XYZ file of C-alpha atoms in Angstrom:
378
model
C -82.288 -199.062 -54.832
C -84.980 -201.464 -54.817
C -84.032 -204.526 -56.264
C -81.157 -206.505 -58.775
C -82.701 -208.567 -61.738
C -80.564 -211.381 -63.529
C -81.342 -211.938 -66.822
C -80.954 -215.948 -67.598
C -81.062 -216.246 -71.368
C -81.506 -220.419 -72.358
C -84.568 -221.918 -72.883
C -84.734 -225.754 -73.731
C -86.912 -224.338 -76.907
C -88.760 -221.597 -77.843
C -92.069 -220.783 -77.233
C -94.297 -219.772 -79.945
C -95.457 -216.637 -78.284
C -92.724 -215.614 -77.219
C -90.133 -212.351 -78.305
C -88.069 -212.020 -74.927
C -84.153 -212.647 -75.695
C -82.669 -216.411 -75.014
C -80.815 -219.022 -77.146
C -81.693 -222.680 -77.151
C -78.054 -223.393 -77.053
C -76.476 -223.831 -73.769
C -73.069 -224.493 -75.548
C -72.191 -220.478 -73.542
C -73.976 -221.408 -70.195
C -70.733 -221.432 -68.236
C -69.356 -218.920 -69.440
C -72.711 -217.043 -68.946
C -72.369 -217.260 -65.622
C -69.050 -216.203 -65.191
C -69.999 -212.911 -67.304
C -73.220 -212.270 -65.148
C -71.110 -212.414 -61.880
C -68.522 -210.154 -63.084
C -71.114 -207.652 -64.182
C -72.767 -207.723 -60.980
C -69.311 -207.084 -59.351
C -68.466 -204.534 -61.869
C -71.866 -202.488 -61.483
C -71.373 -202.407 -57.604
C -70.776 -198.712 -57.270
C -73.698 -197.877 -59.313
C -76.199 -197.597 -55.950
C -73.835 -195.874 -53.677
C -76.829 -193.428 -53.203
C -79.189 -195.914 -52.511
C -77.612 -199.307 -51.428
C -79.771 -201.372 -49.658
C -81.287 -204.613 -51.888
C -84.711 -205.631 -50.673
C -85.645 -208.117 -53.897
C -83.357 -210.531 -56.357
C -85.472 -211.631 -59.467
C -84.062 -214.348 -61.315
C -86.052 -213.640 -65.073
C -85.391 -214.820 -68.721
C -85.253 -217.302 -70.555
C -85.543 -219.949 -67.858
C -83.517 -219.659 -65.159
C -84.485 -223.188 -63.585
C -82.032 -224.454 -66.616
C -79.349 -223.557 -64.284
C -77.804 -225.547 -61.328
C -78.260 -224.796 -57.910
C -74.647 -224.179 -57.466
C -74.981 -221.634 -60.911
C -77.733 -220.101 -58.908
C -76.112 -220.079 -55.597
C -72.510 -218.636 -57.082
C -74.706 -215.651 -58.494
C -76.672 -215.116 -55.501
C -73.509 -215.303 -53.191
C -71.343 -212.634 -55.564
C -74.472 -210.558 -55.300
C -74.310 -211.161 -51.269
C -70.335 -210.041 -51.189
C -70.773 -206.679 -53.364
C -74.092 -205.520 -52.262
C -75.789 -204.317 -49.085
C -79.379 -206.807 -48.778
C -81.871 -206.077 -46.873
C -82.447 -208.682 -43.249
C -85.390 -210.141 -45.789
C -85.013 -210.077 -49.070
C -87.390 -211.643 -51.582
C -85.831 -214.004 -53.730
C -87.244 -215.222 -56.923
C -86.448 -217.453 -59.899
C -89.027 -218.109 -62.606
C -88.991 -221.783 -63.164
C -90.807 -224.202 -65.786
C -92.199 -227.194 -64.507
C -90.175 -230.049 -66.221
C -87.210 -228.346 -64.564
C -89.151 -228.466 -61.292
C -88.299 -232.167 -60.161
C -88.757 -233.199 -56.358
C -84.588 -233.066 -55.905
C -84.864 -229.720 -57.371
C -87.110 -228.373 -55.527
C -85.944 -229.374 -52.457
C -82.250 -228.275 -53.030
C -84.076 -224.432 -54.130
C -85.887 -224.827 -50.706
C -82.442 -225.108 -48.599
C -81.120 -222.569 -51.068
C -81.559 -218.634 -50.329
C -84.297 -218.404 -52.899
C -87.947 -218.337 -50.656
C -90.023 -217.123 -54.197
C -90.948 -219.625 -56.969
C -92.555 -217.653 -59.782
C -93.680 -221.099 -62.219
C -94.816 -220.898 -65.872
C -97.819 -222.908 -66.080
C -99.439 -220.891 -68.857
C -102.424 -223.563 -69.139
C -103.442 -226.938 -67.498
C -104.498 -227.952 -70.304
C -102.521 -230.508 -73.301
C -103.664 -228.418 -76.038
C -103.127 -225.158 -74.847
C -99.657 -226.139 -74.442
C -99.133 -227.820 -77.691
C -100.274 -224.885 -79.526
C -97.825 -222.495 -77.179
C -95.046 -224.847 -78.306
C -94.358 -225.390 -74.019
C -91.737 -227.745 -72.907
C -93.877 -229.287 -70.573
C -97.456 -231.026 -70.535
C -100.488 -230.903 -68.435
C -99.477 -233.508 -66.112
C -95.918 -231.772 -65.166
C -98.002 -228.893 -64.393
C -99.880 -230.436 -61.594
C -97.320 -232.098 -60.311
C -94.581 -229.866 -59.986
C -96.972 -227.430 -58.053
C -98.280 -230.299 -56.070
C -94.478 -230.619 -54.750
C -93.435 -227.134 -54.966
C -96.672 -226.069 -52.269
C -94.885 -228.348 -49.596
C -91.761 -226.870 -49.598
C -92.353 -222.766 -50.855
C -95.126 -220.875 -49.093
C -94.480 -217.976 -51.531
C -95.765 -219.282 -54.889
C -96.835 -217.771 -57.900
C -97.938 -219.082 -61.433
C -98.435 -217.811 -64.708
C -101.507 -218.504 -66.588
C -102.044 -216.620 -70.274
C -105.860 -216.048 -71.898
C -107.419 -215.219 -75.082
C -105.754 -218.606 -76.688
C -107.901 -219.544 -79.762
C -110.161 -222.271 -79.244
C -110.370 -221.605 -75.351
C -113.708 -221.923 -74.463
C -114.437 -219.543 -71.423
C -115.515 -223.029 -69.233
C -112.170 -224.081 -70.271
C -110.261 -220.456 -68.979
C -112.622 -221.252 -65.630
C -111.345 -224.537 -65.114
C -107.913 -223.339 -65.558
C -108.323 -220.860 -62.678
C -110.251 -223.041 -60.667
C -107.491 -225.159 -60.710
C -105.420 -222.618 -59.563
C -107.579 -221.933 -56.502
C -108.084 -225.684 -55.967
C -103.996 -225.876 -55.241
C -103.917 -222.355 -53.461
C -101.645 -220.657 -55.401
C -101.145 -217.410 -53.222
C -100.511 -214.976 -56.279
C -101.449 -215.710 -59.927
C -100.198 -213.256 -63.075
C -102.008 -213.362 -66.083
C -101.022 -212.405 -69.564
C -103.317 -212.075 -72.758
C -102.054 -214.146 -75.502
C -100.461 -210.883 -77.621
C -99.253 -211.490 -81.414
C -95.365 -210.687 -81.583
C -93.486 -210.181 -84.663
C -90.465 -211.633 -83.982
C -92.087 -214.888 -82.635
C -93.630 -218.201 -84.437
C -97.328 -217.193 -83.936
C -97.997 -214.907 -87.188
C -96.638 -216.939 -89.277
C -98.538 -220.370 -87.668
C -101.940 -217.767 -88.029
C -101.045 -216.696 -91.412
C -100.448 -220.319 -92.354
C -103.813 -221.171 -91.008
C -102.224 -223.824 -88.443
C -103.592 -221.615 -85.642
C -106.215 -219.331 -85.828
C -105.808 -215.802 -85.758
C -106.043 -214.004 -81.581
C -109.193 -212.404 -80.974
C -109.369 -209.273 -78.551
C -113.076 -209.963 -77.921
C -112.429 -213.222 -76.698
C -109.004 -212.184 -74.395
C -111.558 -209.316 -72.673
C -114.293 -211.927 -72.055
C -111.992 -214.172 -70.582
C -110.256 -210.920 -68.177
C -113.740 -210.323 -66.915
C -113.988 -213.718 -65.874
C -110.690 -214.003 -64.560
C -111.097 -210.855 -62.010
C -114.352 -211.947 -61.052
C -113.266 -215.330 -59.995
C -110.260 -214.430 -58.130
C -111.677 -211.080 -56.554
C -114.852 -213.539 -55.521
C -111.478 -215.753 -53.641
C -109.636 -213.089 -51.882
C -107.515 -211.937 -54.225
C -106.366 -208.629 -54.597
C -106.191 -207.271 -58.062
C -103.423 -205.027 -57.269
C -101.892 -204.544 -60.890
C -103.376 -205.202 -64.587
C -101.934 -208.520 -64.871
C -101.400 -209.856 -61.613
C -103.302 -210.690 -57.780
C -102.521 -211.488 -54.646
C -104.014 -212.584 -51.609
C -103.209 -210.312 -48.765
C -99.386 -210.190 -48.072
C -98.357 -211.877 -51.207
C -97.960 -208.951 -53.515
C -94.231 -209.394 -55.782
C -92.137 -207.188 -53.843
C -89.934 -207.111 -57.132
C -92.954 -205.987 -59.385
C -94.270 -203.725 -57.140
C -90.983 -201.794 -56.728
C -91.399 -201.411 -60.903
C -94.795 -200.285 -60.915
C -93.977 -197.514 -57.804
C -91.210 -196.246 -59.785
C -88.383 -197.403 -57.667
C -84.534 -198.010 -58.884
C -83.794 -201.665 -60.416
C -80.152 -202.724 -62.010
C -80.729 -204.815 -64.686
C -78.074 -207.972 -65.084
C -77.401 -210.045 -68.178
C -77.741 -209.437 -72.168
C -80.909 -207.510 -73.140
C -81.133 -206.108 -69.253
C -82.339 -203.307 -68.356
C -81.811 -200.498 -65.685
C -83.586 -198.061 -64.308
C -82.646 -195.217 -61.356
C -85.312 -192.247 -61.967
C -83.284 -190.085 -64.439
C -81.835 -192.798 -66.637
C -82.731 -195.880 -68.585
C -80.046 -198.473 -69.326
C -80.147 -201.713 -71.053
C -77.447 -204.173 -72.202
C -76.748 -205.650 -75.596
C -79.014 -208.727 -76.485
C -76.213 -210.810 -77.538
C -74.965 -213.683 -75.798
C -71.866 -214.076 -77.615
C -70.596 -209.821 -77.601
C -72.247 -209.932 -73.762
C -69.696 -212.467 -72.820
C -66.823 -210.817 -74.393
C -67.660 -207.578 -73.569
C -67.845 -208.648 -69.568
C -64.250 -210.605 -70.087
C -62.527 -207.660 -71.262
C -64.397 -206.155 -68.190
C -66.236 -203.882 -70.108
C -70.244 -203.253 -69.675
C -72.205 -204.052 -72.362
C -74.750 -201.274 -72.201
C -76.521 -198.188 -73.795
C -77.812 -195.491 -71.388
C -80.598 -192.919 -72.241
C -81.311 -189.866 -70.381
C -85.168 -189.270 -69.280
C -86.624 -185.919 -69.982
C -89.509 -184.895 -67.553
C -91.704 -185.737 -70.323
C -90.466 -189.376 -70.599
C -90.583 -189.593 -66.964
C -94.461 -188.372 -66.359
C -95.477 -191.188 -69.283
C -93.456 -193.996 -67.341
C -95.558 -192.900 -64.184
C -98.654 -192.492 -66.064
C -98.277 -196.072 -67.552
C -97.520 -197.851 -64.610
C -99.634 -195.554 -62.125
C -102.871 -196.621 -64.265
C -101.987 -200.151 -64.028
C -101.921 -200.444 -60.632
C -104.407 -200.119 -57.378
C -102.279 -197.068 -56.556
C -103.105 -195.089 -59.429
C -101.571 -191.860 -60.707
C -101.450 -189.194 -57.783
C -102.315 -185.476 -59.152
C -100.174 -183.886 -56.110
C -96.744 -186.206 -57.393
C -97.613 -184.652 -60.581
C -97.880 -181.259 -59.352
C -94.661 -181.765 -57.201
C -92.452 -183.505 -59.393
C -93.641 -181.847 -63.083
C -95.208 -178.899 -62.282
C -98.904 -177.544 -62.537
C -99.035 -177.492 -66.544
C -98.293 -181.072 -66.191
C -101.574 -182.029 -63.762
C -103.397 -179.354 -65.679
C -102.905 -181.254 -69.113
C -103.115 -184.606 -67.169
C -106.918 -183.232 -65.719
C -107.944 -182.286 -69.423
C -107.200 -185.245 -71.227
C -108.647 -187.593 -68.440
C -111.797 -185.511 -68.780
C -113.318 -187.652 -71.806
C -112.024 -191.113 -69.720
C -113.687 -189.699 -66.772
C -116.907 -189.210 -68.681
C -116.757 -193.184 -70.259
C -116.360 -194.324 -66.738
C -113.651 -195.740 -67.401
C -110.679 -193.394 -65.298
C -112.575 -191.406 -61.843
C -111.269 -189.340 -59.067
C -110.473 -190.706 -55.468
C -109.625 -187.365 -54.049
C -106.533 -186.287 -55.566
C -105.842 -189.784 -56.968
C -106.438 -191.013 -60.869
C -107.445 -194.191 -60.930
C -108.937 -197.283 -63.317
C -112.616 -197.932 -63.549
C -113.453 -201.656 -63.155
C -114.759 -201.588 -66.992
C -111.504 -199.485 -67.930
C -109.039 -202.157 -66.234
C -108.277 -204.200 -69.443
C -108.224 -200.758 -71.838
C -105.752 -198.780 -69.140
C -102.582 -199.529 -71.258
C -104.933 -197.364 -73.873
C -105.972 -195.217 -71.826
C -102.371 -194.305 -70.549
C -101.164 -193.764 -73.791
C -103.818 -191.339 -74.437
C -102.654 -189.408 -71.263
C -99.002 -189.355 -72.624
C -97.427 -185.992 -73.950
C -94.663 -185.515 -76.505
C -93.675 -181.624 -75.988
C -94.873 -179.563 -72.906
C -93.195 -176.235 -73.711
């Protein structure tokens, strides 16, 4: 076992990119709590085979809504049921208007040593049109208090937002460097259905994402941090040296994660679990101490795509030999031929036995991956 997330789902409002699961109600928030501790008790003897904890992700939602002591009675239930490791990293995404000085100073005495901080954009507008609960100023100065207290920091900045100039996508990285943020993840504005955005575009009150535009501004991004010592060590995210996410990582190599909290999920090697994304039947479910959750049994082919996927994304790559060893050689075979044509675009090559992203093929390898997956190996 690798690592424990808690899914926190309240969010003072929504976002309009957003489609992850949270309620702008916090009417539940107590009793969420109780529920997420007694699921974390309940799911104890799930990692008998592989107990020790070396990361805690607080993720949602926005889990700075809750209270120190919320955040300390979860992390202390997870402390009593759980073997953690002599080190653990600790993280809690946080938004900056929940990021006062009292806060963060009380999350600095606290067990958490990882602030992960949704800054999106440093600029008003960016924000506006994102719908974010805080402005440009709140930005600055939550991260100017934050860097006294955490030395493990990392922001979120998105690209590709319509009417971002790429001087304007500079500055907001500059920025960045100019506090020295020590890890920076970066999303490309995407379009989601279940979200605000189409229907703002299709109204015309925001115009419509452009994929041209999201690239241009990736190039730039990876040029300016690689040119600061940062390591681009996965699609979306860098890190100087020594401040990869520990949590992420341990997704991206494949390793086990239990998944806490409605819409949750799990993963162990052989099976996927997630939990039902409703606060109200998630509550219930946990009182009647019941779990919540669907599982889904991964058949070598589901397996290979998962490592394909997150192989390409990362500096690691996908390692011919694993696939040999753990799929057989019809597996690495069909792997070799279909990575032929990527090969031949420059945009996949060959470091010995390992698969691995071109510099032109970084912001296509979700693409690219997909075109590597297999349905039926017979």
């Amino acid at each position: 076992m690798s690592g424990i997330y808690i899914h926190i789902p309240f969010c003072k409002q929504a976002c309009h990119y957003c489609d992850f699961h949270f309620s702008t109600s916090f009417k539940k928030k107590d009793e969420m709590v109780i529920a997420l501790c007694q699921e974390i008790a309940l799911r104890r003897n799930e990692i008998d085979h592989d107990p020790l904890i070396e990361t805690i992700y607080f993720g949602g939602g926005t889990p700075s809504v809750l209270s120190i002591n919320e955040l300390e009675s979860i992390i202390n239930i997870i402390y009593e049921n759980y073997t953690i490791d002599d080190h653990p990293e600790i993280t809690i995404e946080a938004n900056p208007d929940d990021l006062s000085e009292e806060k963060i100073r009380a999350l600095a005495k606290s067990k958490v040593n990882r602030l992960s901080i949704g800054i999106q954009s440093f600029f008003e507008e960016d924000l506006k049109l994102m719908n974010r609960a805080h402005n440009a100023q709140e930005a600055i100065d939550c991260l100017t208090l934050a860097i006294q207290e955490f030395d493990n920091i990392s922001i979120d900045l998105i690209y590709g937002i319509p009417n971002m100039s790429a001087n304007r996508w500079r500055e907001n990285i500059q920025k960045a460097l100019e506090l020295n943020i020590p890890h920076i993840s970066c999303y490309a504005l995407t379009v989601e259905l279940n979200t605000a955005l189409p229907k703002l575009i299709e109204k015309g009150k925001i115009p419509p994402v452009n994929d041209e535009l999201a690239q241009q501004h990736f190039e730039i991004l990876v040029e300016m941090l690689e040119n600061n010592e940062f390591e681009h060590y996965e699609l979306s995210n860098f890190g100087k040296p020594g401040y990869y996410s520990k949590n992420n990582t341990a997704y991206w190599q494949g390793k086990s994660y239990l998944g806490i909290g409605p819409s949750a999920h799990s993963y162990n090697g052989k099976q996927r679990s997630w939990n039902i994304n409703n606060n109200t039947k998630y509550i219930q479910s946990l009182d009647q101490n019941k779990l919540p959750k669907e599982i889904e049994d991964l058949t070598p082919n589901d397996q290979y795509n998962e490592y394909i996927m997150t192989g390409l994304r990362t500096i690691w790559g996908v390692s011919l030999q694993k696939i040999e060893k753990d799929f057989g050689h019809r597996y690495k075979q069909y792997l070799v031929e279909q990575a032929q044509k990527h090969i031949e675009e420059h945009l996949l090559f060959l470091d010995g036995d390992t698969l691995l992203v071109t510099r032109k093929g970084k912001f296509l390898s979700d693409g690219i991956a997909s075109d590597l997956f297999l349905v039926n190996l017979g």
